[in-house]
PDB file of N, CA and C in Angstrom:
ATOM      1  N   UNK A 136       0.811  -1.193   0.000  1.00 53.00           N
ATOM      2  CA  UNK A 136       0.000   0.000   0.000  1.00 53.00           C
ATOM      3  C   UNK A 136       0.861   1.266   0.000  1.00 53.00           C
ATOM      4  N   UNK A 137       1.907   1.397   0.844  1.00 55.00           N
ATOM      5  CA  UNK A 137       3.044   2.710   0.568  1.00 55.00           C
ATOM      6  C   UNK A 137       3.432   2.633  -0.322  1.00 55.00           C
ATOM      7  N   UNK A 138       4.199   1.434  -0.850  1.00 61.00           N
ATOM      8  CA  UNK A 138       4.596   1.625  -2.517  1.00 61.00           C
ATOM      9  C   UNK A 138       6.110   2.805  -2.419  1.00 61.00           C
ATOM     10  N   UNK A 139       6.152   4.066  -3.183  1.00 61.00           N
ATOM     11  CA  UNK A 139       6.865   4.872  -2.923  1.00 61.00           C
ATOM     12  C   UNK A 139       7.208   5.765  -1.977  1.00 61.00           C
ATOM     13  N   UNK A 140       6.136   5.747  -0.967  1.00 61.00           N
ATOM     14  CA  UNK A 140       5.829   6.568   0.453  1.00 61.00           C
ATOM     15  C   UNK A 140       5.843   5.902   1.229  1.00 61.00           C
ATOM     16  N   UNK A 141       7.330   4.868   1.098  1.00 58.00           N
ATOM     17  CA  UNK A 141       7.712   4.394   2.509  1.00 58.00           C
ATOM     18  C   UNK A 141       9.054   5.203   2.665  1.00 58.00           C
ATOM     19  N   UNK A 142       9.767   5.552   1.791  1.00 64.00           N
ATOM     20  CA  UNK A 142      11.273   6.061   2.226  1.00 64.00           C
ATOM     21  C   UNK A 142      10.526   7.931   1.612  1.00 64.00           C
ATOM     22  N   UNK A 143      10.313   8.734   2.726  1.00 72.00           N
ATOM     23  CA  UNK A 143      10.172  10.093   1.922  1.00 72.00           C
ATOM     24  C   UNK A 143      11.524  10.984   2.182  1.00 72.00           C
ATOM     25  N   UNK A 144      12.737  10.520   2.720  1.00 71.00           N
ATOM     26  CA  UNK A 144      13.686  11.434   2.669  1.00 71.00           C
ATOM     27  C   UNK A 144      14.960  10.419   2.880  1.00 71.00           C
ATOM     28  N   UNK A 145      16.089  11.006   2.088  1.00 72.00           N
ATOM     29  CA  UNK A 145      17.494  10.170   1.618  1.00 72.00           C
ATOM     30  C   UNK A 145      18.852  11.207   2.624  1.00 72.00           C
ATOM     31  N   UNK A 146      19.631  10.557   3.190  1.00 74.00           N
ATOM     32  CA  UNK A 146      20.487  11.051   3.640  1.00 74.00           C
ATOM     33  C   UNK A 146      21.901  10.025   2.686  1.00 74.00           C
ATOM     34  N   UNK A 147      22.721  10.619   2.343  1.00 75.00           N
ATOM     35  CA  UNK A 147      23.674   9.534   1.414  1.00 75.00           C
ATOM     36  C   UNK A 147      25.396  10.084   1.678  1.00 75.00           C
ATOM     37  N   UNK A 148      26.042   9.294   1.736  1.00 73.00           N
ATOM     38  CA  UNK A 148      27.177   9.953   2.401  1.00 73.00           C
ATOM     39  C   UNK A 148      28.273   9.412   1.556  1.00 73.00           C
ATOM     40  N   UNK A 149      28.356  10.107   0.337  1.00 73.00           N
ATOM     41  CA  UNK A 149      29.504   9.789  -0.999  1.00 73.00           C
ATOM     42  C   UNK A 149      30.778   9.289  -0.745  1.00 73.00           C
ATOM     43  N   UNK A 150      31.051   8.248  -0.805  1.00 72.00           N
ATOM     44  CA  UNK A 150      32.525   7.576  -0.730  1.00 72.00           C
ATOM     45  C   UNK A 150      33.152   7.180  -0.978  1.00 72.00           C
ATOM     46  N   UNK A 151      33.332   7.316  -2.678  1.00 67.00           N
ATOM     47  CA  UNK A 151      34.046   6.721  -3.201  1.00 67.00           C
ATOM     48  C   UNK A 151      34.954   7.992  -3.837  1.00 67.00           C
ATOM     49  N   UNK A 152      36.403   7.480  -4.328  1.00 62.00           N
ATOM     50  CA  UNK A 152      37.300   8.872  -4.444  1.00 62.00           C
ATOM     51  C   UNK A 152      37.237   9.902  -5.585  1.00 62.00           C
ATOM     52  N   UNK A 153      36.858  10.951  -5.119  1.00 61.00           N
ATOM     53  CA  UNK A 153      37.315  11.628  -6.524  1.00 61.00           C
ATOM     54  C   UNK A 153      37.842  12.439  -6.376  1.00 61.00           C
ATOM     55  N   UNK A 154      39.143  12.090  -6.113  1.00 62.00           N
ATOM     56  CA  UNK A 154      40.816  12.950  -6.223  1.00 62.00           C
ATOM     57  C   UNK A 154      40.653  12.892  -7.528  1.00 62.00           C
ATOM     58  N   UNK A 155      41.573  14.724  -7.750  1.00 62.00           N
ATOM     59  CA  UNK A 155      41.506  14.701  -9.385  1.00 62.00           C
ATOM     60  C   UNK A 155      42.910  14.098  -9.685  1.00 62.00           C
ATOM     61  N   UNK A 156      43.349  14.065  -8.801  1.00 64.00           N
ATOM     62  CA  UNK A 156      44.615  12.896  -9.202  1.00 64.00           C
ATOM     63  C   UNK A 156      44.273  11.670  -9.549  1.00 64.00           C
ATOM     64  N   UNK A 157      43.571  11.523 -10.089  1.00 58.00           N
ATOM     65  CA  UNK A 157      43.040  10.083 -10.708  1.00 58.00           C
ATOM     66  C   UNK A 157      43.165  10.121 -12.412  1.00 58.00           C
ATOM     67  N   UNK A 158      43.080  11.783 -12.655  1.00 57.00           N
ATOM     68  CA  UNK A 158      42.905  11.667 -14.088  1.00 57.00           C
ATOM     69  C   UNK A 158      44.198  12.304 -14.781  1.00 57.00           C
ATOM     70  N   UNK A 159      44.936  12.429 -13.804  1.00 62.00           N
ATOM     71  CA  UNK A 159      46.383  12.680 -14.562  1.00 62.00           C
ATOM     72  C   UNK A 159      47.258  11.172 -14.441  1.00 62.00           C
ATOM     73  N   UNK A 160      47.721  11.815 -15.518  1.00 59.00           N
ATOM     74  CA  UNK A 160      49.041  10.666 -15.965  1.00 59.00           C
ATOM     75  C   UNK A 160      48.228   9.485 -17.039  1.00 59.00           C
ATOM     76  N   UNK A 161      47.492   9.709 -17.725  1.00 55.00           N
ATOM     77  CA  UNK A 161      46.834   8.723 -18.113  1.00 55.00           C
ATOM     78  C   UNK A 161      47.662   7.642 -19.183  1.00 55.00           C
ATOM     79  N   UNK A 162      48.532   8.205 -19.531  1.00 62.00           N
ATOM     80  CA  UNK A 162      49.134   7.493 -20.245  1.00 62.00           C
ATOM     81  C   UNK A 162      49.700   6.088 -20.367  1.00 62.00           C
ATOM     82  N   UNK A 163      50.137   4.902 -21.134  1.00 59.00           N
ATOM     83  CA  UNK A 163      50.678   4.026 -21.152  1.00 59.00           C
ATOM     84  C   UNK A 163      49.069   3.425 -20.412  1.00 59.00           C
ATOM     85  N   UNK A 164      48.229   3.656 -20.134  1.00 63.00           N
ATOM     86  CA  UNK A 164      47.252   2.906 -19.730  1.00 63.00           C
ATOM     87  C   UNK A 164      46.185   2.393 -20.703  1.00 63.00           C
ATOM     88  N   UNK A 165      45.478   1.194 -20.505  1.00 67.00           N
ATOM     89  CA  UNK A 165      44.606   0.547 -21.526  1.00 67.00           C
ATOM     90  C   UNK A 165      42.977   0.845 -21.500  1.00 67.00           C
ATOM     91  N   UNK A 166      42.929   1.865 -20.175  1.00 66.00           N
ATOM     92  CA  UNK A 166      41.914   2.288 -19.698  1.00 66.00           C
ATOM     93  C   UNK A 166      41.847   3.456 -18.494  1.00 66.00           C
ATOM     94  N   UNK A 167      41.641   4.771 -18.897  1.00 62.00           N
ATOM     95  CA  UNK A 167      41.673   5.885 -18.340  1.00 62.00           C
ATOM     96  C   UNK A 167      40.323   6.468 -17.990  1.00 62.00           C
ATOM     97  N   UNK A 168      40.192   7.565 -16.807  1.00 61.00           N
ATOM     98  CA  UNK A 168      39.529   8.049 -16.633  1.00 61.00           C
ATOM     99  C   UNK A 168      39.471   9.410 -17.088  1.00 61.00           C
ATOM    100  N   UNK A 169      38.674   9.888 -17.557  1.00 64.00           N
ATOM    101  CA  UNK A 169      38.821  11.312 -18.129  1.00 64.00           C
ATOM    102  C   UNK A 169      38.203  12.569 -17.824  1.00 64.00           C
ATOM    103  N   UNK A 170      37.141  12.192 -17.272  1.00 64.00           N
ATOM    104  CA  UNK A 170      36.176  13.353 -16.618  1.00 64.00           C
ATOM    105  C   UNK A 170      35.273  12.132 -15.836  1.00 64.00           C
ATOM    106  N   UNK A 171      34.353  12.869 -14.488  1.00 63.00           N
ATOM    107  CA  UNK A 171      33.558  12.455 -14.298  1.00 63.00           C
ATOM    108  C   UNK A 171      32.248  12.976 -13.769  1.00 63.00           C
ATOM    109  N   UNK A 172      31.003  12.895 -13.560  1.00 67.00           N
ATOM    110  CA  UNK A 172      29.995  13.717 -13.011  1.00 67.00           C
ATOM    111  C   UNK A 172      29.193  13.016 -12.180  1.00 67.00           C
ATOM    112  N   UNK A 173      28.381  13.579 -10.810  1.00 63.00           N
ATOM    113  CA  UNK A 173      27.510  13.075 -10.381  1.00 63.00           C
ATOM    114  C   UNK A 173      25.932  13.413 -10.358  1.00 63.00           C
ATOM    115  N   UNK A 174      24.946  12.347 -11.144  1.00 62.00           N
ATOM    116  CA  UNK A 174      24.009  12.874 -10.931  1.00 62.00           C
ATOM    117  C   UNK A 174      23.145  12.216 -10.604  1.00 62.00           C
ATOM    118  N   UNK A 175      22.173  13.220 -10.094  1.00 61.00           N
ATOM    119  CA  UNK A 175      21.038  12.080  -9.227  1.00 61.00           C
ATOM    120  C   UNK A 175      20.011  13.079  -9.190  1.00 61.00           C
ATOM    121  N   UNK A 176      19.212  12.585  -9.301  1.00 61.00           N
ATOM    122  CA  UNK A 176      17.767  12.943  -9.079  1.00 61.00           C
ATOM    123  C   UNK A 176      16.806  11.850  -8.355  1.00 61.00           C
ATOM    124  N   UNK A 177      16.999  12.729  -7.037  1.00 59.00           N
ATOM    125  CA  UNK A 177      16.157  11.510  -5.782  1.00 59.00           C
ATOM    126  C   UNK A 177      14.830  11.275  -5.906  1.00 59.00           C
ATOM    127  N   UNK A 178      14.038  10.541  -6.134  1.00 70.00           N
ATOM    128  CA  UNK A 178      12.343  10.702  -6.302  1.00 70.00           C
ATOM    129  C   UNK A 178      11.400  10.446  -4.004  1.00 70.00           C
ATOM    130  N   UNK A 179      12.692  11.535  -3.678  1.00 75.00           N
ATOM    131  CA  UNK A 179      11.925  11.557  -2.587  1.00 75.00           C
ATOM    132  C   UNK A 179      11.318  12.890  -2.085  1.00 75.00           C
ATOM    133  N   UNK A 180      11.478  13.272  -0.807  1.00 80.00           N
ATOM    134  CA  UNK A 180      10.651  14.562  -0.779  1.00 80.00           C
ATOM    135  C   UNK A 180      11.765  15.558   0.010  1.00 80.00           C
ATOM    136  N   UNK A 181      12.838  14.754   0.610  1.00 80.00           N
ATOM    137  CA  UNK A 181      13.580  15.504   0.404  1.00 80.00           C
ATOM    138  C   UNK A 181      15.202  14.824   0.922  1.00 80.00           C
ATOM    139  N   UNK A 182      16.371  15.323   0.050  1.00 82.00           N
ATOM    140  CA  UNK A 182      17.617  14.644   0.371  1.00 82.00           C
ATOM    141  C   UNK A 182      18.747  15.436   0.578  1.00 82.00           C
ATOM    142  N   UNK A 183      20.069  15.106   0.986  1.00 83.00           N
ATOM    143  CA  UNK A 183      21.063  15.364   1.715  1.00 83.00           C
ATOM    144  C   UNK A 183      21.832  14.276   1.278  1.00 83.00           C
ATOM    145  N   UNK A 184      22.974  15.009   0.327  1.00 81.00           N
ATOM    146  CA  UNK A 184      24.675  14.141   0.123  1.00 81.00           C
ATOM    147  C   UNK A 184      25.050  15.200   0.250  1.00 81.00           C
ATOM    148  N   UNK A 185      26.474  14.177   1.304  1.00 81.00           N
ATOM    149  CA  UNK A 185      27.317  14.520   1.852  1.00 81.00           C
ATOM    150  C   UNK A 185      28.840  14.090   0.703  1.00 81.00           C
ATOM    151  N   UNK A 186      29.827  15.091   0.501  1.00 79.00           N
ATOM    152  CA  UNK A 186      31.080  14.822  -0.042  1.00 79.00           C
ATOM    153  C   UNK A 186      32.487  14.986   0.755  1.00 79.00           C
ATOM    154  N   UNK A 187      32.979  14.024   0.993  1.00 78.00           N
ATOM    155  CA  UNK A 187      34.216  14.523   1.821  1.00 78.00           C
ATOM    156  C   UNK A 187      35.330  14.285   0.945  1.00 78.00           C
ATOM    157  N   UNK A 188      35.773  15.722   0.574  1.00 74.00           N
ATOM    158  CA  UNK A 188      36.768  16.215  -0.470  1.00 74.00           C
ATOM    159  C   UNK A 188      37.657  16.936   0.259  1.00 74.00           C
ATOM    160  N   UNK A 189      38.325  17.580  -0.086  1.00 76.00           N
ATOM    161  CA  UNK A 189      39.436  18.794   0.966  1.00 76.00           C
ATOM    162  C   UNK A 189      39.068  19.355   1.531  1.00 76.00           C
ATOM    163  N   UNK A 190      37.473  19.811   1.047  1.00 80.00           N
ATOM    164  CA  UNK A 190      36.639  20.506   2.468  1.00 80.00           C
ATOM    165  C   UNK A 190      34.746  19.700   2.454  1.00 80.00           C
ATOM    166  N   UNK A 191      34.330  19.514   3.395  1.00 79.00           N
ATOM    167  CA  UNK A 191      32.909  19.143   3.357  1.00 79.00           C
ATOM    168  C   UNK A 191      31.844  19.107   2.344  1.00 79.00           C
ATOM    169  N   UNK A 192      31.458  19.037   1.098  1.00 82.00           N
ATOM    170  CA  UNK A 192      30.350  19.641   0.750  1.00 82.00           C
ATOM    171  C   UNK A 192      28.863  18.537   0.871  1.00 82.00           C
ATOM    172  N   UNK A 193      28.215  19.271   1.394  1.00 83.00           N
ATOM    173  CA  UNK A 193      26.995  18.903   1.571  1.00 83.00           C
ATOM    174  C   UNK A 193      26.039  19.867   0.504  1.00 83.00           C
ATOM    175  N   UNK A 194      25.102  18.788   0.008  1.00 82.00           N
ATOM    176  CA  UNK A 194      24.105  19.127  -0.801  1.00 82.00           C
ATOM    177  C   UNK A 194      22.920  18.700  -0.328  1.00 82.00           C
ATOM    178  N   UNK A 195      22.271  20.170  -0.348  1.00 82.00           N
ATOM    179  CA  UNK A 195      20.714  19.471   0.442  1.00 82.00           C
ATOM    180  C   UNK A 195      19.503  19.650  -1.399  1.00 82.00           C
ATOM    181  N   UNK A 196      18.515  19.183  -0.989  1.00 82.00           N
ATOM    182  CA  UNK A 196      17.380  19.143  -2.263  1.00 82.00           C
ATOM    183  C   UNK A 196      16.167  18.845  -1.641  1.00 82.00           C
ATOM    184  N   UNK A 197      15.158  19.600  -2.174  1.00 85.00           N
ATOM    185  CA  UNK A 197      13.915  19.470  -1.317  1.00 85.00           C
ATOM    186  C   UNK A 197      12.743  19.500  -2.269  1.00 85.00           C
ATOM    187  N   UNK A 198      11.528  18.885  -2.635  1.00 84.00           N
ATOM    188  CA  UNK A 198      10.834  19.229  -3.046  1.00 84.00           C
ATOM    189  C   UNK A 198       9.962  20.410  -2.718  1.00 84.00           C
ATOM    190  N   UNK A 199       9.750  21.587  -3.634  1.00 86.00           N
ATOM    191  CA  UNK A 199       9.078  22.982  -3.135  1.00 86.00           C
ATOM    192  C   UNK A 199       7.858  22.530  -2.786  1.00 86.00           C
ATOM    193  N   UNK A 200       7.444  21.354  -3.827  1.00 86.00           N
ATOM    194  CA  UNK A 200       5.358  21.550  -3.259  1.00 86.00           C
ATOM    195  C   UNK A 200       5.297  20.728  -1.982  1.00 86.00           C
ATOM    196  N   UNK A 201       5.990  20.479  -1.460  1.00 84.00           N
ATOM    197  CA  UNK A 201       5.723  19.682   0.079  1.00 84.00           C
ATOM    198  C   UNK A 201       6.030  20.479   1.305  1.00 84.00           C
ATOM    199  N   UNK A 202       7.349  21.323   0.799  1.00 85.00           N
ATOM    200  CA  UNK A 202       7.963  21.707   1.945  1.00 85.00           C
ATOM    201  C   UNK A 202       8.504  23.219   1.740  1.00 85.00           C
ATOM    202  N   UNK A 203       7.904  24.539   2.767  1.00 88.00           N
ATOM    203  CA  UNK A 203       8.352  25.604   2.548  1.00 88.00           C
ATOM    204  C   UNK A 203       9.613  25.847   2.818  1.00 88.00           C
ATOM    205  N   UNK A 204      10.263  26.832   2.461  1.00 87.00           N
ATOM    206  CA  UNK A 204      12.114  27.426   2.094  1.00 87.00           C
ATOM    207  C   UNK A 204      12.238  27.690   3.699  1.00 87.00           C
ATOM    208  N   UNK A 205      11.361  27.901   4.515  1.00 91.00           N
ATOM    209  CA  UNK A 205      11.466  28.156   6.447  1.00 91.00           C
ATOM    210  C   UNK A 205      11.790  27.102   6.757  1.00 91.00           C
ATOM    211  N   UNK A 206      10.642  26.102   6.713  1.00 88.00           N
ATOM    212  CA  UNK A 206      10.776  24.844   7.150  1.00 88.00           C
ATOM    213  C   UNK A 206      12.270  24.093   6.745  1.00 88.00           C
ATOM    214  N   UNK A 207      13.007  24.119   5.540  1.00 86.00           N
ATOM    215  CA  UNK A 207      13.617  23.559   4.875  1.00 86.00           C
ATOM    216  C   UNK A 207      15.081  24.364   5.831  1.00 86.00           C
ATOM    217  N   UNK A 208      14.846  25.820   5.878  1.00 89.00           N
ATOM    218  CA  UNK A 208      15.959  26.446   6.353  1.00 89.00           C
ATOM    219  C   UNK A 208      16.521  26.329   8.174  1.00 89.00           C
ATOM    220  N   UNK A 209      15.009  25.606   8.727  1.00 90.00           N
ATOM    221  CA  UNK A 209      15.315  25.402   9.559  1.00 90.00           C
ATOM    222  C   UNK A 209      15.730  23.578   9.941  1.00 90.00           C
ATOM    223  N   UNK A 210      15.533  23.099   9.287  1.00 86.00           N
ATOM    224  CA  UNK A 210      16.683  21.659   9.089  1.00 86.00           C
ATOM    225  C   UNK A 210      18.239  21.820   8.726  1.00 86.00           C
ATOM    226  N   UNK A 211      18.588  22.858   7.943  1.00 86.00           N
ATOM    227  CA  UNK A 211      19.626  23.415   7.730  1.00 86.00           C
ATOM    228  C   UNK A 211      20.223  23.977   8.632  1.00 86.00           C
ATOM    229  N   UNK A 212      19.992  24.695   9.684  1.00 91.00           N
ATOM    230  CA  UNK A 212      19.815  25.247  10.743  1.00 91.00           C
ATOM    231  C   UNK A 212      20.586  23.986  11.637  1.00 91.00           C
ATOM    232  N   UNK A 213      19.333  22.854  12.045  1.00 90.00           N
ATOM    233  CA  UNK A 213      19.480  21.778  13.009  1.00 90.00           C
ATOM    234  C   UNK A 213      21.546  21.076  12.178  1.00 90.00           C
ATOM    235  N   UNK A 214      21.008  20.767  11.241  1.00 86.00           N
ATOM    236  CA  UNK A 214      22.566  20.355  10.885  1.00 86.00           C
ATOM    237  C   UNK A 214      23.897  20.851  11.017  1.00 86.00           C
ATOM    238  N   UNK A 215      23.716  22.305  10.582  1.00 88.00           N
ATOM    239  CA  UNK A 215      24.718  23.030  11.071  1.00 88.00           C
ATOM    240  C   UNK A 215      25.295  23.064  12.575  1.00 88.00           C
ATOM    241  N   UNK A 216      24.078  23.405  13.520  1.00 91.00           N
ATOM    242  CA  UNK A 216      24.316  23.191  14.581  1.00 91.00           C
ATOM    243  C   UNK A 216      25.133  21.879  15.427  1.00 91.00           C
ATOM    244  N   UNK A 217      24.830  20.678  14.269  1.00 89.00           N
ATOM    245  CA  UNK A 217      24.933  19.311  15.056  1.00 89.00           C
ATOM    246  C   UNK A 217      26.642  19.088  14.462  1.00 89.00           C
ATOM    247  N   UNK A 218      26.921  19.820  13.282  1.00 88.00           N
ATOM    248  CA  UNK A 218      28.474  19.886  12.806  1.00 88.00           C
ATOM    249  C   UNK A 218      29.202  20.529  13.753  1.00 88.00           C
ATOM    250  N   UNK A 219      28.755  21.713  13.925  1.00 91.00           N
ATOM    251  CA  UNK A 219      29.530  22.579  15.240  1.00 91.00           C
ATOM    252  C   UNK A 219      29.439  21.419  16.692  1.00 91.00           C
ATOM    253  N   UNK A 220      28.462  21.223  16.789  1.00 92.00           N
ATOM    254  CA  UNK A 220      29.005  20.280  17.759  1.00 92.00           C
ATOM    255  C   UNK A 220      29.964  19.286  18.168  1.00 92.00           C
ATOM    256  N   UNK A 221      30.004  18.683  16.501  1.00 90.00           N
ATOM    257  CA  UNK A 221      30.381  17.489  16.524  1.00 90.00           C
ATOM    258  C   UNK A 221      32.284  17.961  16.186  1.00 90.00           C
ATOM    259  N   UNK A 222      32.408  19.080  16.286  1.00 89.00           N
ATOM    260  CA  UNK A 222      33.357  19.555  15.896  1.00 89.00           C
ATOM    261  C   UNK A 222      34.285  19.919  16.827  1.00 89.00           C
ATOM    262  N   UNK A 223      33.250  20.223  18.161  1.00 92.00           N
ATOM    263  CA  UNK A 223      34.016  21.043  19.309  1.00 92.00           C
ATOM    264  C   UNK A 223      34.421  19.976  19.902  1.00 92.00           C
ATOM    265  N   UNK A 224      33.376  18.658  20.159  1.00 92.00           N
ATOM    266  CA  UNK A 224      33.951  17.363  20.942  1.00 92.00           C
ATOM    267  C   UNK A 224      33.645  16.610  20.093  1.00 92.00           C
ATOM    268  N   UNK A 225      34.954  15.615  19.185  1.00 90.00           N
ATOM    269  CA  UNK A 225      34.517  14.825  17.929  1.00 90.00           C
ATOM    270  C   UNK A 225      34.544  13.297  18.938  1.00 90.00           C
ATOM    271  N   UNK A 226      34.943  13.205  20.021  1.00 93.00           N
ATOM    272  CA  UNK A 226      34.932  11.944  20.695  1.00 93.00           C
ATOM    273  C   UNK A 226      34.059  11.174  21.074  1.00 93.00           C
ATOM    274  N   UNK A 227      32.800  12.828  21.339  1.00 91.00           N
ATOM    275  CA  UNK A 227      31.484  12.403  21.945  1.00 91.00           C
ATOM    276  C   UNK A 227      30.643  11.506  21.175  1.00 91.00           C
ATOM    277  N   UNK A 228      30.027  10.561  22.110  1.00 92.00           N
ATOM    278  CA  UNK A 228      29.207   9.401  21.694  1.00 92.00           C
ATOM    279  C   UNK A 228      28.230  10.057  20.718  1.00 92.00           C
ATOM    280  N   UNK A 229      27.350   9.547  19.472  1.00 86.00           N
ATOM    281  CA  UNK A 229      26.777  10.380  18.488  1.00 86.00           C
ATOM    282  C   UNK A 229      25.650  10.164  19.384  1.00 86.00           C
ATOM    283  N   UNK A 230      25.247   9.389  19.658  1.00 88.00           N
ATOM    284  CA  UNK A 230      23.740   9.662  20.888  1.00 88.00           C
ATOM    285  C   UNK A 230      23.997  10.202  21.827  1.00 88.00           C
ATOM    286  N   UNK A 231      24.839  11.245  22.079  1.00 89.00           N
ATOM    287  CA  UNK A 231      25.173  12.150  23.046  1.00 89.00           C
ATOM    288  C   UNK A 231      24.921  13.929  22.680  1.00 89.00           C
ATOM    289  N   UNK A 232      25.052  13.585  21.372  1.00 84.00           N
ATOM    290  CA  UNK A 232      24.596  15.338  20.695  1.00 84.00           C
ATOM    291  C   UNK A 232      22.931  15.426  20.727  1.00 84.00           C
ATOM    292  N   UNK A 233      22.746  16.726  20.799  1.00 81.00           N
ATOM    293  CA  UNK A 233      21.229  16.837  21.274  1.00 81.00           C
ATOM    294  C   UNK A 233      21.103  17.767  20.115  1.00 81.00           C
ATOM    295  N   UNK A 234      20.190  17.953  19.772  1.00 73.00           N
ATOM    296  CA  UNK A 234      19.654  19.151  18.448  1.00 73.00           C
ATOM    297  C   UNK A 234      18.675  19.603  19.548  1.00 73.00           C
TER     298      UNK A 234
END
């Protein structure tokens, strides 16, 4: 009976490498990499990937007809907050941070 309205929001945490040192030196090889892109289009209502590159990037995506730019800004809000946390004491147990 849920069908597609059992998972309505994706959290995804990218891990595989993409040093651009991967695409130099290609030479003498039988198979190179040359460019690459990521794309996705989540069919949920709303998602969050995470990239850990030289610095953090997080990408949030939300569907507009479900969810207003407040509502949305204040999840943005809660995360930020829970990074700073997790930043000041990285030791602390993760069921120990409170939003």
């Amino acid at each position: 009976e849920l069908k597609t309205e059992l998972t309505d929001h994706l959290w995804v945490f990218e891990n595989y490498p993409t040093n651009p040192a991967i695409f130099s030196s290609n030479e003498n090889r039988h198979f190179a990499i040359t460019d690459y892109e990521v794309v996705d289009e989540p069919h949920v209502k709303y998602g969050i990937m995470c990239f850990p590159e030289e610095k953090l990037t997080i990408k949030f995506g939300f569907d507009q007809t479900v969810y207003e730019a407040e509502k949305i800004q204040e999840i943005l809000n809660h995360i930020h907050g829970l990074i700073n946390m997790i930043l000041q004491n990285p030791i602390q147990a993760i069921g120990d941070y409170k939003l």
